[in-house]
Coordinates of C-alpha atoms and ligand atoms in Angstrom, one line a residue:
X1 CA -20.2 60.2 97.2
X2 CA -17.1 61.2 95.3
X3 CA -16.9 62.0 91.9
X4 CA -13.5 63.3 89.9
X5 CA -13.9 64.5 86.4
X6 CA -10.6 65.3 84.2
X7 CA -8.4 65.4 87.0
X8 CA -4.8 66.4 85.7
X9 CA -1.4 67.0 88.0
X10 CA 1.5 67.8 86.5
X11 CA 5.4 67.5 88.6
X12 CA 7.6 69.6 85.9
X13 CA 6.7 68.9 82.5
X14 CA 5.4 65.2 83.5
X15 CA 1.6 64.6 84.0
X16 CA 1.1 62.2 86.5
X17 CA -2.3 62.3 86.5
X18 CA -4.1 63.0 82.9
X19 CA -8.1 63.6 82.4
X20 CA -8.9 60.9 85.6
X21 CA -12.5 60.2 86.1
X22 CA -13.7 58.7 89.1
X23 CA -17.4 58.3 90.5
X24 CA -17.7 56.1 93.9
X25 CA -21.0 55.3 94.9
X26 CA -22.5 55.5 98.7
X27 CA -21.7 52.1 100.2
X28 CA -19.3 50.3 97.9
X29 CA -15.9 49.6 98.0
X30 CA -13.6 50.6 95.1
X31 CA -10.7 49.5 94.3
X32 CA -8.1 51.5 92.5
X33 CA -5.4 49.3 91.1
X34 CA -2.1 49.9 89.7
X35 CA 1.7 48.9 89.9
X36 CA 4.0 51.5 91.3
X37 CA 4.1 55.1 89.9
X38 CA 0.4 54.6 88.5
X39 CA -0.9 57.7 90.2
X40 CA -2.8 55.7 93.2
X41 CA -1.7 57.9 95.9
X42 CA -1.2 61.2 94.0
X43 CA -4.9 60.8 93.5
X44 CA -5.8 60.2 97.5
X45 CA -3.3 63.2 98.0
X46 CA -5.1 65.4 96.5
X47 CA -8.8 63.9 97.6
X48 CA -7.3 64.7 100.7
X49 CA -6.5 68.2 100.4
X50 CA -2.3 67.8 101.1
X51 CA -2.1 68.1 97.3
X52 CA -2.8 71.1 94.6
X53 CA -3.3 69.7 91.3
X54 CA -3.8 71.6 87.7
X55 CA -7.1 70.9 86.0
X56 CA -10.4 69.2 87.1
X57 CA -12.9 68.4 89.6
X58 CA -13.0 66.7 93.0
X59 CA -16.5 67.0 94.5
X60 CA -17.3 65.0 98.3
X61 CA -20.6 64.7 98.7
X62 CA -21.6 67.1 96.1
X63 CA -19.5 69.9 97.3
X64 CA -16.4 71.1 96.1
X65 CA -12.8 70.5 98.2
X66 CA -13.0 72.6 101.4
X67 CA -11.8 73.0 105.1
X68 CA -14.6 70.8 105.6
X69 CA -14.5 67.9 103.2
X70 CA -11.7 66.8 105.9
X71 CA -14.6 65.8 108.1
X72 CA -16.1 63.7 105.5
X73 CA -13.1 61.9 105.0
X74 CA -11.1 59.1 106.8
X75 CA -7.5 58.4 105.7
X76 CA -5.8 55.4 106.4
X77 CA -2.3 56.4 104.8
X78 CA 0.0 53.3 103.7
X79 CA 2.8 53.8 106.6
X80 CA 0.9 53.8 109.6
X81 CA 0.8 56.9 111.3
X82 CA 0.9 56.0 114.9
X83 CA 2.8 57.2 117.9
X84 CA 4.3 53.6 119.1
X85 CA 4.8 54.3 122.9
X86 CA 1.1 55.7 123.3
X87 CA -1.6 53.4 124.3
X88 CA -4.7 52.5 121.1
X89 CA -6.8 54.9 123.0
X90 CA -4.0 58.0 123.4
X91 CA -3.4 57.8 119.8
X92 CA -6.6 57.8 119.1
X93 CA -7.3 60.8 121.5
X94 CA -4.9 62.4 119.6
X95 CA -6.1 62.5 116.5
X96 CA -9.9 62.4 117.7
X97 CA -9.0 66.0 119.2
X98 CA -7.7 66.9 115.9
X99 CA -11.3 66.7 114.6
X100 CA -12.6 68.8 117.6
X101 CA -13.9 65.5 119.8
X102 CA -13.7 66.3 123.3
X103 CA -14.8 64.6 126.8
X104 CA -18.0 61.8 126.7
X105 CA -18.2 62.4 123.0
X106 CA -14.4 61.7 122.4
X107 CA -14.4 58.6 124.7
X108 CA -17.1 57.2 123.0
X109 CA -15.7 57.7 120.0
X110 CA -12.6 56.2 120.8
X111 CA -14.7 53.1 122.1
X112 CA -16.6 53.1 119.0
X113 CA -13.6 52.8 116.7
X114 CA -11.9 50.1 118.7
X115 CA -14.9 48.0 118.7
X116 CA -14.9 48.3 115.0
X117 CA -11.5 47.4 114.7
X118 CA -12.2 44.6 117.3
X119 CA -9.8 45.8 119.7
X120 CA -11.5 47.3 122.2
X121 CA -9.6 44.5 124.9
X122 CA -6.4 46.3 124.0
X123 CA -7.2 49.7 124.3
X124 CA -4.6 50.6 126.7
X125 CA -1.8 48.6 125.5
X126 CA 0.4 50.7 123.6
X127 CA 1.3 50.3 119.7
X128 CA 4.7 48.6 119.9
X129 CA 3.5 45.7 121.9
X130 CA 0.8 45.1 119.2
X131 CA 1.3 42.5 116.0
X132 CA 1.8 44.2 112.4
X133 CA -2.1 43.6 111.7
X134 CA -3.4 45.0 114.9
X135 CA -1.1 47.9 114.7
X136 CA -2.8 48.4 110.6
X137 CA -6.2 47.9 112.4
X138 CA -5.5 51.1 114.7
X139 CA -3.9 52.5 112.0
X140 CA -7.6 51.9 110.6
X141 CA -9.5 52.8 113.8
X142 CA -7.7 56.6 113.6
X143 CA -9.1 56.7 110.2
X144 CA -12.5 56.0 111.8
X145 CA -12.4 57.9 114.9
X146 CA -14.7 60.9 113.5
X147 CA -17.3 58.9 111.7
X148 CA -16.3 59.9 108.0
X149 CA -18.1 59.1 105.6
X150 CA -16.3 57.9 103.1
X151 CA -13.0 55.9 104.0
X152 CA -9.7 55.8 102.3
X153 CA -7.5 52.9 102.5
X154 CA -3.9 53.4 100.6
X155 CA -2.6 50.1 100.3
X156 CA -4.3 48.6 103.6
X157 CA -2.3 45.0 103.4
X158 CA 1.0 46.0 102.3
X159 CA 3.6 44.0 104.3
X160 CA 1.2 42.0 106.2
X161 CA 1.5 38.0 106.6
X162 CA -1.2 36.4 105.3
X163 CA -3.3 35.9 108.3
X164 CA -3.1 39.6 109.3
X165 CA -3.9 40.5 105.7
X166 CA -7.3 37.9 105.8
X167 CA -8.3 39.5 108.9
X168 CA -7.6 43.3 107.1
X169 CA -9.9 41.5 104.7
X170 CA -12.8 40.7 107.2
X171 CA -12.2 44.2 108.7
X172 CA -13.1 45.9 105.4
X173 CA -16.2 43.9 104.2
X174 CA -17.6 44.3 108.2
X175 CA -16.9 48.4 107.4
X176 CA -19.1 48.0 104.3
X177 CA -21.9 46.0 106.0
X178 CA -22.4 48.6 108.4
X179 CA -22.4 51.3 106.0
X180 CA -19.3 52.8 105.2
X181 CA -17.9 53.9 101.7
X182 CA -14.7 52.8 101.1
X183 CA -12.1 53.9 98.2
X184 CA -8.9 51.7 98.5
X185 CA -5.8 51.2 96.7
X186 CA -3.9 48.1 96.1
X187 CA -1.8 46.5 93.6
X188 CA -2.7 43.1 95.0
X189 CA -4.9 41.3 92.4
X190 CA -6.7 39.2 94.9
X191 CA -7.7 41.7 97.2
X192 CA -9.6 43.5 94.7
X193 CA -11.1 40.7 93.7
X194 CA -12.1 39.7 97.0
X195 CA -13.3 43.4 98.4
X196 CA -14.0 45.5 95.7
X197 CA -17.6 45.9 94.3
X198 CA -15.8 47.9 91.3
X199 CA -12.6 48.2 89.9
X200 CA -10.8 51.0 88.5
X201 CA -7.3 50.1 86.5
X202 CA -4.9 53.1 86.4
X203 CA -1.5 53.1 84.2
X204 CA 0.1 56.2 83.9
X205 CA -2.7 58.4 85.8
X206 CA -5.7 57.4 83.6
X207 CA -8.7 55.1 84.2
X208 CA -7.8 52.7 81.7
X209 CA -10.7 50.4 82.6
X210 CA -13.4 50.5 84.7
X211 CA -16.2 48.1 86.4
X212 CA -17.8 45.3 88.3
X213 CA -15.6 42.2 87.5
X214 CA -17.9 40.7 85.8
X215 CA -18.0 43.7 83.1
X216 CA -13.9 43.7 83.3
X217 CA -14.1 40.4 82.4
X218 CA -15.8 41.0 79.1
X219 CA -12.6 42.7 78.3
X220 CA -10.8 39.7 77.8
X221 CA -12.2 37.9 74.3
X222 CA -12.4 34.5 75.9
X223 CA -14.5 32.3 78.1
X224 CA -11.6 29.8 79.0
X225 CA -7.9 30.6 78.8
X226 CA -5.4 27.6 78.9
X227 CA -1.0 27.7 79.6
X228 CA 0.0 25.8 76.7
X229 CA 3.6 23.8 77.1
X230 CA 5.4 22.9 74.1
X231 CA 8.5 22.2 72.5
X232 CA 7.4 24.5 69.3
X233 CA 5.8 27.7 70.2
X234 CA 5.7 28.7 67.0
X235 CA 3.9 26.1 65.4
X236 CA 1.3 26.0 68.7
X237 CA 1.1 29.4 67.9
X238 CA 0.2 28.7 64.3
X239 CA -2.5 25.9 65.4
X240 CA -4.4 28.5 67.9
X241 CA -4.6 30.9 65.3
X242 CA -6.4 28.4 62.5
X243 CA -9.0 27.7 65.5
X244 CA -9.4 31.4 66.1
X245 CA -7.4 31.5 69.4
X246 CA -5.6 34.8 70.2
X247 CA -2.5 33.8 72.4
X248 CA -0.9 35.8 75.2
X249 CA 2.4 35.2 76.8
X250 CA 1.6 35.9 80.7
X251 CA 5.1 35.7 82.9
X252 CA 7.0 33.9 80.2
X253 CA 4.1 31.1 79.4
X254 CA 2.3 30.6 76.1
X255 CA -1.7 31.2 77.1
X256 CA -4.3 31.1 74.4
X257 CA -8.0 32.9 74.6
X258 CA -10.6 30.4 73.9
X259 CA -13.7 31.8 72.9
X260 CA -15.1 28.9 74.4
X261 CA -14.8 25.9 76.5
X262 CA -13.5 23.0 74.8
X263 CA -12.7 19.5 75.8
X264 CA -9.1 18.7 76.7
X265 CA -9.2 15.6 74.4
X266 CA -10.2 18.2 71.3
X267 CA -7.6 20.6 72.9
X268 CA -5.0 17.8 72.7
X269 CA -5.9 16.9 69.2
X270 CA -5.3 20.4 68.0
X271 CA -2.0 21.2 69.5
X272 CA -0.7 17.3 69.3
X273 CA 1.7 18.7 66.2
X274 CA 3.5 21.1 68.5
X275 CA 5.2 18.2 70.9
X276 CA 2.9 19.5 73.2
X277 CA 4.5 18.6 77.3
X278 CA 1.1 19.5 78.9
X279 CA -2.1 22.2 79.3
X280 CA -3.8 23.6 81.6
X281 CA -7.2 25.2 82.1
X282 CA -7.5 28.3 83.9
X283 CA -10.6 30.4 84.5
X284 CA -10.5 34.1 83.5
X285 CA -9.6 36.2 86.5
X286 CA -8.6 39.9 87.1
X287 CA -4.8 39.3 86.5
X288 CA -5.6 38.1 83.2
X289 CA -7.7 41.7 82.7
X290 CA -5.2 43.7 84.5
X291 CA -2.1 42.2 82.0
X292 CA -5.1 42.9 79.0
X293 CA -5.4 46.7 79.8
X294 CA -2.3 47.6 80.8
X295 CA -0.3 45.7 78.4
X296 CA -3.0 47.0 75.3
X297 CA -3.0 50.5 76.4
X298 CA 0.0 52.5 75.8
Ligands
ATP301 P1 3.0 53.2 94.7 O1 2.2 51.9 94.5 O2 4.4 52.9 94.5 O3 2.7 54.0 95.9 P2 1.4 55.1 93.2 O4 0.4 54.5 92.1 O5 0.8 55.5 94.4 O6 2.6 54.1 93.4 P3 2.3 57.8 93.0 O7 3.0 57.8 94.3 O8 1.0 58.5 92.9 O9 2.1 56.3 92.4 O10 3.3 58.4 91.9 C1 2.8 58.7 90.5 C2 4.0 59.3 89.7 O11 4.3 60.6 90.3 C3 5.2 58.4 89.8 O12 5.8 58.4 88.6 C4 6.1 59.2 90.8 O13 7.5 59.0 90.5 C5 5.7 60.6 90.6 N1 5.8 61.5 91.8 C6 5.2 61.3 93.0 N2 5.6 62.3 93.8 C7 6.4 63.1 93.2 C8 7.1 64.3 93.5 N3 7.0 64.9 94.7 N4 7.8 64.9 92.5 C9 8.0 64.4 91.3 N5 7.3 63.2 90.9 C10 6.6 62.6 91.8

């Protein structure tokens, strides 16, 4: 559905983006995670035509950037773009005519993308009177109104309460059951982990890792990771090593890899030289992977 080969933009002498690759398949969701400045939303920039870049290859659908990959593509930009004292259905209206929709075909449009957004019952109240989610869910429906085929979501949860962001969630996976292909950015750990049928890591405008979680997770040498608290670090750190357990500090607390499961009892016996205060058992997830590849990848 979209596929980006050595993609390379340059601001000055900096290269934001270096050599990306990126291949998103018809029907999944993707997620494209990264902290601030990674190069998530140069990269939808210029997917979306607002940005020229230096080197590479965008292809939609197996055809080059054009006037028309615009029809192709919905864009859900990361500060809703919404006029606040029109009604769901005027701003939709809006942009649907944007995309040449007109009379029957634009109403039912417009009703369409409501109903996928399940607000349909507010279609003529107008933006400002709507909650922070709903307002992201028209923010959504815009994105929608043409039936694109592939859908773009920069950072869909950003500044959402929890509930709102669960039911952003549901939204989502309900997109991809009834069809939809769906690239979206985040630097939420969860949510990619929750939504996304594949992961791409980017540091510094490169893929630094790539995959199903399952296949990120081979990434980290370890079946079982455990927070070790101790009075000696050093000498904990020592102890893991004889066993053949690399350790990692992960916000300030000792973790070591365990190649595999162990007992707490043997765990307790190992480290009881350290003046151990406690461990705990945690199962590998994708921040643990995130803090491997970015941290390991310079
Ligand atoms: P965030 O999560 O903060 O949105 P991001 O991953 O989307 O981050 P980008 O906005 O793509 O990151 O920025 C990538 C890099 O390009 C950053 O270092 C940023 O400072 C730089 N950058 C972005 N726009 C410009 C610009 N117009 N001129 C110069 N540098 C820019």
């Amino acid at each position: 559905m979209l596929e980006i080969q050595n993609l390379t933009k340059f601001y000055g002498k900096i290269a934001v983006l270096q050599d990306l690759f990126l291949n998103i398949k018809q029907g999944e969701i993707y997620g494209l995670l990264g902290a601030n400045g990674a190069g998530k939303t140069t990269t939808i920039n210029i997917i979306c035509g607002l940005l020229d870049y230096d080197r590479g290859s965008v292809t939609i659908n197996g055809e080059n950037l054009s006037q028309k990959s615009k029809y192709l593509l919905g864009v859900a930009p990361q500060e809703n773009l919404l006029y606040p004292q029109l009604s769901c259905a005027e701003n939709l209206a809006f942009f649907g005519k944007i995309y040449g929709l007109k009379g029957t075909k634009l109403k039912s449009a417009i009703n369409h993308s409501l109903q996928s957004v399940s607000l349909l019952d507010r279609k003529n109240s107008s933006i400002e009177t709507l909650s922070g989610g709903m307002q992201r869910r028209v923010n959504i429906a815009v994105a929608l109104v043409h039936t694109p085929k592939l859908l773009i979501l920069d950072e869909p949860t950003t500044g959402l309460d929890i509930e709102a962001r669960y039911e952003i969630w549901q939204l989502i996976l309900s997109l991809k059951e009834q069809g939809m292909t769906i690239l979206l950015t985040t630097h939420l750990l969860d949510e990619a982990q929750k939504l996304c049928d594949r992961i791409g890591i980017i540091k510094q405008g490169k893929i630094v890792a790539e995959g199903t979680l399952e296949k990120l997770r081979e990434l980290i040498p370890a079946q079982e990771i455990i927070l070790v608290q101790t009075e000696n670090e050093e000498k904990a750190i020592e102890k893991g090593k004889e066993k053949g357990f690399e350790h990692r500090y992960y916000g300030g607390d000792l973790a070591f890899l365990l190649p595999e499961a162990l007992p707490l009892d043997t765990l307790i016996h190992y480290f009881d030289e350290t003046e151990l205060t406690s461990i705990s058992r945690q199962t590998v997830n994708l921040d643990h992977i995130y803090l491997e590849v970015t941290q390991n990848n310079n």
